[in-house]
Coordinates of C-alpha atoms and ligand atoms in Angstrom, one line a residue:
X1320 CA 21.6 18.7 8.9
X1321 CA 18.3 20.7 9.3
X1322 CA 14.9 18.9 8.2
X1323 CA 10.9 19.1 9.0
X1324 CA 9.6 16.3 9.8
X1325 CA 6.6 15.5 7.5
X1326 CA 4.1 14.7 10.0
X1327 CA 4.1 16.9 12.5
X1328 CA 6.1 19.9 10.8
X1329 CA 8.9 20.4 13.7
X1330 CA 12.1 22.0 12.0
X1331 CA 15.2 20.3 13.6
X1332 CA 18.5 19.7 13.0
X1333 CA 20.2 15.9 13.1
X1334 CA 23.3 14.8 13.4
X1335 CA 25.4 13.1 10.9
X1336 CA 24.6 9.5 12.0
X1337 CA 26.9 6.6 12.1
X1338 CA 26.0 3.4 9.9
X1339 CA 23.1 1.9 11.5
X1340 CA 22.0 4.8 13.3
X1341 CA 18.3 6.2 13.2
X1342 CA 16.8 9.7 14.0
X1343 CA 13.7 9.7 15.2
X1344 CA 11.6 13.2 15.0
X1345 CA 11.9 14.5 18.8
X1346 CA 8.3 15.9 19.3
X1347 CA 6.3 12.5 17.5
X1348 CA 8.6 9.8 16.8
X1349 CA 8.4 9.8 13.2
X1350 CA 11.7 7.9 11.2
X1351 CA 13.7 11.1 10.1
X1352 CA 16.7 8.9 8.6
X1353 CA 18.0 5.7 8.7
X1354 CA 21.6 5.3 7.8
X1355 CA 22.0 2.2 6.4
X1356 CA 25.5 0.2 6.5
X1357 CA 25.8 -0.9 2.6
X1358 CA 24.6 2.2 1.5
X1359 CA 21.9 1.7 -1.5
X1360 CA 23.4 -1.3 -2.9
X1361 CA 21.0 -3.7 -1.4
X1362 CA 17.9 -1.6 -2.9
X1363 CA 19.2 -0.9 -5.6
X1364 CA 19.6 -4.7 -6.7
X1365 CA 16.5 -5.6 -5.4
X1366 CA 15.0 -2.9 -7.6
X1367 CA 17.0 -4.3 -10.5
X1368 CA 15.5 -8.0 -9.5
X1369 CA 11.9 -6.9 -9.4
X1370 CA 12.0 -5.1 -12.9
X1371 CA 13.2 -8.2 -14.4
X1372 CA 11.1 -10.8 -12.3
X1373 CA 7.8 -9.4 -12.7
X1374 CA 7.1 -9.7 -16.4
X1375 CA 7.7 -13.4 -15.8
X1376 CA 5.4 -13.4 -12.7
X1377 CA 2.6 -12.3 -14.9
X1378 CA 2.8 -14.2 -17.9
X1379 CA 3.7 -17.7 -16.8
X1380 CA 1.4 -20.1 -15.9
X1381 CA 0.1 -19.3 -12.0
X1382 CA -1.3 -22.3 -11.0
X1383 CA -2.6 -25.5 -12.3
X1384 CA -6.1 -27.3 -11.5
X1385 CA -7.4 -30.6 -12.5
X1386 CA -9.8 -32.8 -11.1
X1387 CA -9.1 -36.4 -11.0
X1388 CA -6.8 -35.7 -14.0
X1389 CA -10.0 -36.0 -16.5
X1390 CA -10.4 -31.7 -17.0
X1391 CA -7.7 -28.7 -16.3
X1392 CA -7.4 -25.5 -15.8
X1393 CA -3.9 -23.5 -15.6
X1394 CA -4.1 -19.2 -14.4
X1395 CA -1.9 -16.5 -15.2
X1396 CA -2.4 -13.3 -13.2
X1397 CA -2.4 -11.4 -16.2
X1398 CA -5.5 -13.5 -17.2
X1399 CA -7.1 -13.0 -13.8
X1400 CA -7.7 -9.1 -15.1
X1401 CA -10.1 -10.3 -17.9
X1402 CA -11.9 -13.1 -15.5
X1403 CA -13.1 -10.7 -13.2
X1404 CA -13.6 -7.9 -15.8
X1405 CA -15.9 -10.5 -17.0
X1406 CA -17.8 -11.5 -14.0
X1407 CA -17.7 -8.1 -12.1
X1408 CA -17.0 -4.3 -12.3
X1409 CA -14.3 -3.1 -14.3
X1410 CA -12.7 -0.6 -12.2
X1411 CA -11.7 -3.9 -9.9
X1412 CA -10.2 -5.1 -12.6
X1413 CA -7.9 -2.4 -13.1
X1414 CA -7.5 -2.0 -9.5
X1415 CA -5.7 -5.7 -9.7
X1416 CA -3.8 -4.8 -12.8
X1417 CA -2.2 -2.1 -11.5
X1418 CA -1.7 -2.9 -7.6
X1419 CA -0.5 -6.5 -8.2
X1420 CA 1.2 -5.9 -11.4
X1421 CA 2.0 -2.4 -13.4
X1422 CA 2.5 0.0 -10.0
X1423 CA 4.9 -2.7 -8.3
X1424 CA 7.0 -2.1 -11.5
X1425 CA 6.7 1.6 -12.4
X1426 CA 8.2 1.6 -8.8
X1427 CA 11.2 -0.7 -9.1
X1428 CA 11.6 0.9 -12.8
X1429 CA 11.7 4.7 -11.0
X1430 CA 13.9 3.3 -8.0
X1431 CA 16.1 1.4 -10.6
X1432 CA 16.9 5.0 -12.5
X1433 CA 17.4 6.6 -9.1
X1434 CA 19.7 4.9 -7.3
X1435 CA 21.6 4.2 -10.2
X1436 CA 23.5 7.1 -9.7
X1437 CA 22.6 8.7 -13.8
X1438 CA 22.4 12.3 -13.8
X1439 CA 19.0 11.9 -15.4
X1440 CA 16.7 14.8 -15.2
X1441 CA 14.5 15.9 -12.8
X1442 CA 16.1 12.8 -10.7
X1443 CA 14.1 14.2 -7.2
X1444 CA 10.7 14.2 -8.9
X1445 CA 10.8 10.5 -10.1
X1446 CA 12.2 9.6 -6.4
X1447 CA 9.4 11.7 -5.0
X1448 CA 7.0 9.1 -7.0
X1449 CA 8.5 6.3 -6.4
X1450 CA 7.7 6.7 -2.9
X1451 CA 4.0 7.8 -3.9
X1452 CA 3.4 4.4 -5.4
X1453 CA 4.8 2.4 -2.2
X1454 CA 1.3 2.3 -0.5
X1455 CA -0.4 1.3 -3.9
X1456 CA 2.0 -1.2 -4.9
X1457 CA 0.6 -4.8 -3.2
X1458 CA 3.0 -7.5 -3.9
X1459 CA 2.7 -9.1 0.0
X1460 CA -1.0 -9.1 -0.2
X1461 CA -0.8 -10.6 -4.0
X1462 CA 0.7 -13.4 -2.4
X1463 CA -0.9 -13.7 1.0
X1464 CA -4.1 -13.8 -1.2
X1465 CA -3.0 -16.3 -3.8
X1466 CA -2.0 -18.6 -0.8
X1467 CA -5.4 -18.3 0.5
X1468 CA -6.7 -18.9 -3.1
X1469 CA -4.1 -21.8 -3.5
X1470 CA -5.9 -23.7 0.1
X1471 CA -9.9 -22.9 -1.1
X1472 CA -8.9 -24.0 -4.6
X1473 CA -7.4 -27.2 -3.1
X1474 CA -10.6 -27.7 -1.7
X1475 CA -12.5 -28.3 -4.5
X1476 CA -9.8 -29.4 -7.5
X1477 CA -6.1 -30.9 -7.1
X1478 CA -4.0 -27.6 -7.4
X1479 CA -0.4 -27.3 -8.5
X1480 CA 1.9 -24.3 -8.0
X1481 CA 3.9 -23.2 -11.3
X1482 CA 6.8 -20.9 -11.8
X1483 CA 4.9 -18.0 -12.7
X1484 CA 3.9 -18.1 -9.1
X1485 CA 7.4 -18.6 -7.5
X1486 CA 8.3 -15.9 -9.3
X1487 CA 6.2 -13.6 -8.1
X1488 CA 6.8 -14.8 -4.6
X1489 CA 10.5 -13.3 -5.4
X1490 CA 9.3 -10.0 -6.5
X1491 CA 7.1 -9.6 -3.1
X1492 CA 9.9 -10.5 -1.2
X1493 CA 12.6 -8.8 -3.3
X1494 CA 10.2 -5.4 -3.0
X1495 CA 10.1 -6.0 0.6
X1496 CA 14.1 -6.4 1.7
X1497 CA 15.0 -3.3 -0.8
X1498 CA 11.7 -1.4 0.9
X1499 CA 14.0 -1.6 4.3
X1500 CA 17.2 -1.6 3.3
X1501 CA 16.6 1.4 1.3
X1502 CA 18.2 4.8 2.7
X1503 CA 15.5 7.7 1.6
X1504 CA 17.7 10.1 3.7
X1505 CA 20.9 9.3 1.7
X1506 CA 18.9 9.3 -1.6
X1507 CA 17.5 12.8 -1.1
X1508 CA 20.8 14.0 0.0
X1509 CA 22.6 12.5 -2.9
X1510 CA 19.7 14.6 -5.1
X1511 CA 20.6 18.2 -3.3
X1512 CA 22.0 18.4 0.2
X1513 CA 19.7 19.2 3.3
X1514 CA 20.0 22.1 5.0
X1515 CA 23.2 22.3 7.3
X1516 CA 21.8 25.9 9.0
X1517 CA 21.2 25.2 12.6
X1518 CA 17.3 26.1 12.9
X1519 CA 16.8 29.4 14.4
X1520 CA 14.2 30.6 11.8
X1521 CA 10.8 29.7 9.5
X1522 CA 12.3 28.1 6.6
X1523 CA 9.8 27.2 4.1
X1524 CA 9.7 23.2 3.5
X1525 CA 8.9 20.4 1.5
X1526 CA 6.3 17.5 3.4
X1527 CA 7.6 15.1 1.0
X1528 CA 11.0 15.4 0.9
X1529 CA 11.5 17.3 4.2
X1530 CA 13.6 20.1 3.1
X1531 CA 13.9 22.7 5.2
X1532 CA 14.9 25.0 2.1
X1533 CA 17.0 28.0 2.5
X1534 CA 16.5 31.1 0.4
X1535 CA 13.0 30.0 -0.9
X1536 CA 9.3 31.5 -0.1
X1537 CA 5.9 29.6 0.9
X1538 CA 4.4 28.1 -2.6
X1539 CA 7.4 27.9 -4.5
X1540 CA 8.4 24.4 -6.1
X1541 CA 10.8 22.5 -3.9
X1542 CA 14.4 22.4 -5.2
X1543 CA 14.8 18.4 -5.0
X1544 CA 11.5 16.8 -5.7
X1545 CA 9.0 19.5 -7.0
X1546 CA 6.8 19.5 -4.3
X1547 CA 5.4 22.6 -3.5
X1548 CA 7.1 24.3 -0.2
X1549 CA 4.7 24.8 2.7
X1550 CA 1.6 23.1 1.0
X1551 CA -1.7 23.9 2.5
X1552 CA -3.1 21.1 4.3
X1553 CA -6.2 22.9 5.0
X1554 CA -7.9 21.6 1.6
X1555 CA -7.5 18.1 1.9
X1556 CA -9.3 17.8 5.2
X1557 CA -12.3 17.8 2.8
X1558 CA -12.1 15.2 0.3
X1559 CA -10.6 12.5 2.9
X1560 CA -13.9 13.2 5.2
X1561 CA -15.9 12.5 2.0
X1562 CA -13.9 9.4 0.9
X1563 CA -14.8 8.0 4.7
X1564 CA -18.6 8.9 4.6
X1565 CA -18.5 7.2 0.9
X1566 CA -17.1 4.1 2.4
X1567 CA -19.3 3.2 5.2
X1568 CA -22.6 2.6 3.5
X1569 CA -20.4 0.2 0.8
X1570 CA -20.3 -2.0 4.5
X1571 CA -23.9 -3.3 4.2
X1572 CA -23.4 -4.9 1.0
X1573 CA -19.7 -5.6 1.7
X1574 CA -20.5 -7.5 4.3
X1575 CA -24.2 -9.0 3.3
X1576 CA -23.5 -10.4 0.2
X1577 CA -21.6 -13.3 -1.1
X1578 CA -17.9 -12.6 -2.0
X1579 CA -17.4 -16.0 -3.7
X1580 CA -20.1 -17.9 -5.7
X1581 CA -19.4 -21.8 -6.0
X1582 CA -21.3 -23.5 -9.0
X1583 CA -20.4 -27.5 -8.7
X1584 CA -23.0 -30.4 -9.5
X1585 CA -23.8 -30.4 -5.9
X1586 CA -25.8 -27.1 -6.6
X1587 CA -24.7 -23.6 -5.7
X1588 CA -22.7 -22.1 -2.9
X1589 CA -22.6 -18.8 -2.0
X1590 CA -19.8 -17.3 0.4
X1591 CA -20.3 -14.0 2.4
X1592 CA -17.2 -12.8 3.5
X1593 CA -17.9 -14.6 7.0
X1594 CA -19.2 -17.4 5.5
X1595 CA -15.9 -18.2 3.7
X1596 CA -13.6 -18.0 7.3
X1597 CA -16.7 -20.7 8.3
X1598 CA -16.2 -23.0 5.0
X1599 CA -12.1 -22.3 5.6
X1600 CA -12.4 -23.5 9.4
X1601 CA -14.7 -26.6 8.6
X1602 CA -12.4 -27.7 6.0
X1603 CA -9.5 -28.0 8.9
X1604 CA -7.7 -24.6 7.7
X1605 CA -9.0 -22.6 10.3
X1606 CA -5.5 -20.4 10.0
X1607 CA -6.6 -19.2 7.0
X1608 CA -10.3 -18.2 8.1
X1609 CA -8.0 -16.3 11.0
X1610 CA -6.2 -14.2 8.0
X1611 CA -9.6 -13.9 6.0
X1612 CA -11.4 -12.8 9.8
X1613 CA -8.5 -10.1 10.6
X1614 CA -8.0 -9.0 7.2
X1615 CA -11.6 -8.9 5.7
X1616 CA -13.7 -7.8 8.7
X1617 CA -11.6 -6.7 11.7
X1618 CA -9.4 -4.3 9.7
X1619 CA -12.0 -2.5 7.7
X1620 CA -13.9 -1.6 11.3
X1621 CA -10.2 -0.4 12.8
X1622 CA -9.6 1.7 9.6
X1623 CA -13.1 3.4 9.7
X1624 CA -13.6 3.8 13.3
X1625 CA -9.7 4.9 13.8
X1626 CA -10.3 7.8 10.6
X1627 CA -13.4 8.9 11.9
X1628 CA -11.7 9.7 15.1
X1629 CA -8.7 11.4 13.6
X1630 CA -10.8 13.3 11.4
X1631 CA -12.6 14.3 14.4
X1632 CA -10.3 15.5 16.3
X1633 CA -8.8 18.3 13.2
X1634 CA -12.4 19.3 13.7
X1635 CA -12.5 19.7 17.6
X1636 CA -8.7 20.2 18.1
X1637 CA -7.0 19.1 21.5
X1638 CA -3.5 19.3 22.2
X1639 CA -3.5 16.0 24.4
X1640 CA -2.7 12.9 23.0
X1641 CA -0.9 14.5 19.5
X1642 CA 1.6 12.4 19.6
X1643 CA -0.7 8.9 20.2
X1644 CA -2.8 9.6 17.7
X1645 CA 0.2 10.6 14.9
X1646 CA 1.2 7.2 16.0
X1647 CA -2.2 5.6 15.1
X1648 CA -2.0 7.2 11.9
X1649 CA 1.1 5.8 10.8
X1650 CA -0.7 2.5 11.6
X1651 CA -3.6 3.0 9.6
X1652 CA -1.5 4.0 6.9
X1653 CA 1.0 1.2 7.0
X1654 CA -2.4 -1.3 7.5
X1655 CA -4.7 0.4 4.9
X1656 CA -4.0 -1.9 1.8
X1657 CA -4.3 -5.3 3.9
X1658 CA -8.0 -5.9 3.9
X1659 CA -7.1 -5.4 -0.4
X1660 CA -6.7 -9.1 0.2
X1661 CA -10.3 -10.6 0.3
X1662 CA -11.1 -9.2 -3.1
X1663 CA -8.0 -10.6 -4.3
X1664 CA -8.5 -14.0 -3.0
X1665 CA -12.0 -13.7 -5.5
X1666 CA -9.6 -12.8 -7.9
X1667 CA -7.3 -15.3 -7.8
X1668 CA -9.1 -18.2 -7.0
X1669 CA -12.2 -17.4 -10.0
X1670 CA -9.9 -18.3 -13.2
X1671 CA -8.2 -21.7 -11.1
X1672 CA -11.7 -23.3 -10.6
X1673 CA -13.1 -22.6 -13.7
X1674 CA -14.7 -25.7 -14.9
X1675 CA -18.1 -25.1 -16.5
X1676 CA -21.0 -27.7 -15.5
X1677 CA -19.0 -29.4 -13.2
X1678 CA -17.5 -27.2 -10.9
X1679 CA -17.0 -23.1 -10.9
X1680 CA -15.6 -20.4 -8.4
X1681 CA -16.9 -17.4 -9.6
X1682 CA -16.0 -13.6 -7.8
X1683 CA -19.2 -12.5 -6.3
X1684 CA -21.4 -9.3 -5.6
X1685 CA -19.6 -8.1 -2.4
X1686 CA -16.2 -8.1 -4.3
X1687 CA -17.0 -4.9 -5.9
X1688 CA -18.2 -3.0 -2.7
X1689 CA -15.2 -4.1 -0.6
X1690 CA -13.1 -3.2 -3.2
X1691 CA -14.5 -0.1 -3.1
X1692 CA -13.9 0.2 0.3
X1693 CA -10.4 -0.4 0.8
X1694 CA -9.7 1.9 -2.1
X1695 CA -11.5 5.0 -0.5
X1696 CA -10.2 4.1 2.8
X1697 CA -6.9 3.9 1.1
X1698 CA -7.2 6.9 -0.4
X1699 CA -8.8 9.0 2.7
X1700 CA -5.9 7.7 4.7
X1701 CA -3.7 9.0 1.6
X1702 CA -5.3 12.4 1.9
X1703 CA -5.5 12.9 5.8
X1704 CA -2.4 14.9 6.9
X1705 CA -1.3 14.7 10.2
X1706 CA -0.2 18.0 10.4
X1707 CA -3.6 19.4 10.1
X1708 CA -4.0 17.8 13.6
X1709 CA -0.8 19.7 14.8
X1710 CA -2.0 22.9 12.7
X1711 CA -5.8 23.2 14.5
X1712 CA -4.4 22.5 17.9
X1713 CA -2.0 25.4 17.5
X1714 CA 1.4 24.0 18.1
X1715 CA 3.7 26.2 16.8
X1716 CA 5.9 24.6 13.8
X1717 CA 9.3 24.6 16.0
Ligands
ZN1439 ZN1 7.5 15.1 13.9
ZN1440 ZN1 10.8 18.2 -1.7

């Protein structure tokens, strides 16, 4: 069959591939199809799982505190939304509501009604967003957080895990075997066959879907998923280099300011973002001031420095190195949501420790400008097109 690979816009034709087998784009690498040996059976009930785990996950009790069994606390991660609309901006808020809880389950819901095999309508479009969602659906950094939270809570309060908890350790882990045992290929093909023309022309096609359409023009809406066919990249270049020049002056407060403010009768502490990996290491869980180190401070700097560079280079185009630096895209876009994590450890660990007077974790100034950050790095990264790399250095599209 004849596709174009998304990243790089090469029209080329791959063969039918035995269970197991992969395609990999021949000019930069990228995954053109993955044929999976079970078919979509494995996703398909992993989809199923999530829908009907999550609700759980979100209303049961998260985790319990008590100190010395004479006060106690008990979270639920759908009360962690009103804590830190209480203590800080509200667009973080919503930012937790909908990566840790409502965009995990539009996903499954959509993937649920796809691979089910219904003849539903406009079957490729709600495919095409299920896949949109996949990069703002959190549920590994939920828990890598709340395991984080679980260890500082400890700290200061005896903390017990509850089922609402183990449950949503299933849906992250659910989300994650379906997310590789799922076969996009065979989805889209199940939708409307690709292409079987060997390539010897333009064909206009779809970045999202990879069609290489047959008897359609530039601009119209893709056949399978509604995309449009041959999308201008041109325009986007714009709005990602303003997301990154947003971002970066976000760092000084990010990075200056506490992230977690501790009230206990001892007085008050106040975490910066390197403060916290120090308070984690002291405290003898120097593994999780590692996570806290890579994922709050290293990873921002790699995400910035790395789209500055890319974005650079679709301004002074050069034809060597392409295919390296399509690579370190798909890196910064499989990374971008990670550093999401040190906000969410705020998030989670505020409505545990909540014991007024005596002792109090409370999410602090630099949660909101971090959060910022990773959202406009997340969307800059969202925006960038690789192709506009492969369109300003003039390589032809076959
Ligand atoms: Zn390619
Ligand atoms: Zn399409």
């Amino acid at each position: 069959m004849t596709v174009t690979c998304a990243d790089c816009g090469a029209t080329q034709a791959i063969p039918d591939l035995p269970a197991g087998g992969t395609a990999e784009c021949h000019r930069c690498d990228r995954l053109l199809a993955r044929r999976s040996a079970t078919g979509n059976a494995i996703a398909f009930a992993c989809a199923i799982a999530v829908v009907i785990l999550l609700p759980f996950a979100a209303f049961l009790p998260l985790m319990g505190s008590t100190i010395r069994n004479i006060v106690f606390g008990e979270s639920r991660l759908v009360t962690s939304v009103p804590v830190i609309y209480s203590e800080v901006w509200f667009p973080f808020a919503f930012g937790f509501l909908f990566f840790a809880l409502l965009f995990p389950w539009v996903r499954a819901l959509l993937e649920v009604i796809v691979l089910s095999g219904w003849h539903v309508w406009q079957r490729g479009r709600l495919f095409r967003w299920a896949e949109e969602l996949r990069i703002w659906s959190m549920t590994e950094v939920v828990v890598i957080a709340g395991l984080i939270a679980y260890f500082r809570a400890g700290i200061s309060a005896t903390v017990g895990v509850q089922t609402g908890a183990l449950c949503y350790i299933a849906v992250a882990l659910f989300t994650w075997i379906g997310d590789h045992a799922l076969d996009r290929r065979g989805v889209w093909n199940s939708i409307l066959p690709d292409t079987t023309e060997y390539p010897r022309r333009h064909y206009a096609s779809c970045d999202s879907c990879e069609l290489a359409a047959m008897a359609r023009r530039s601009g119209d809406p893709c056949p399978r998923c509604g995309s449009r066919l041959d999308r201008p990249v041109g325009p986007r270049f714009v709005p990602a280099a303003a997301a990154v020049a947003a971002a970066l002056p976000l760092c000084i407060p990010a990075f200056s300011a506490a992230i977690m403010v501790n009230n206990n009768l001892a007085g008050v502490l106040e975490h910066t973002i390197l403060g916290t990996v120090q308070f984690l290491a002291d405290r003898g869980y120097w593994q999780y001031g590692v996570v806290v180190l890579l994922a709050g401070v290293a990873l921002p700097i790699v995400e910035l420095v790395g789209m500055i560079w890319l974005l650079a280079r679709v301004r002074f185009p050069e034809t060597h190195g392409l295919v390296r630096r399509t690579r370190v895209y798909r890196v910064l876009h499989r990374l971008v949501h990670w550093p999401m994590v040190i906000p969410f450890i705020a998030a989670l660990a505020a409505p545990i420790i909540k014991f007024h007077g005596i002792d109090e974790i409370v999410a602090g100034p630099a949660a909101t400008p971090l959060f910022a950050i990773v959202a406009l790095l997340m969307l800059a990264v969202r925006l960038f097109e690789p192709k506009l790399m492969w369109k300003t250095a003039g390589v032809p599209a076959s």
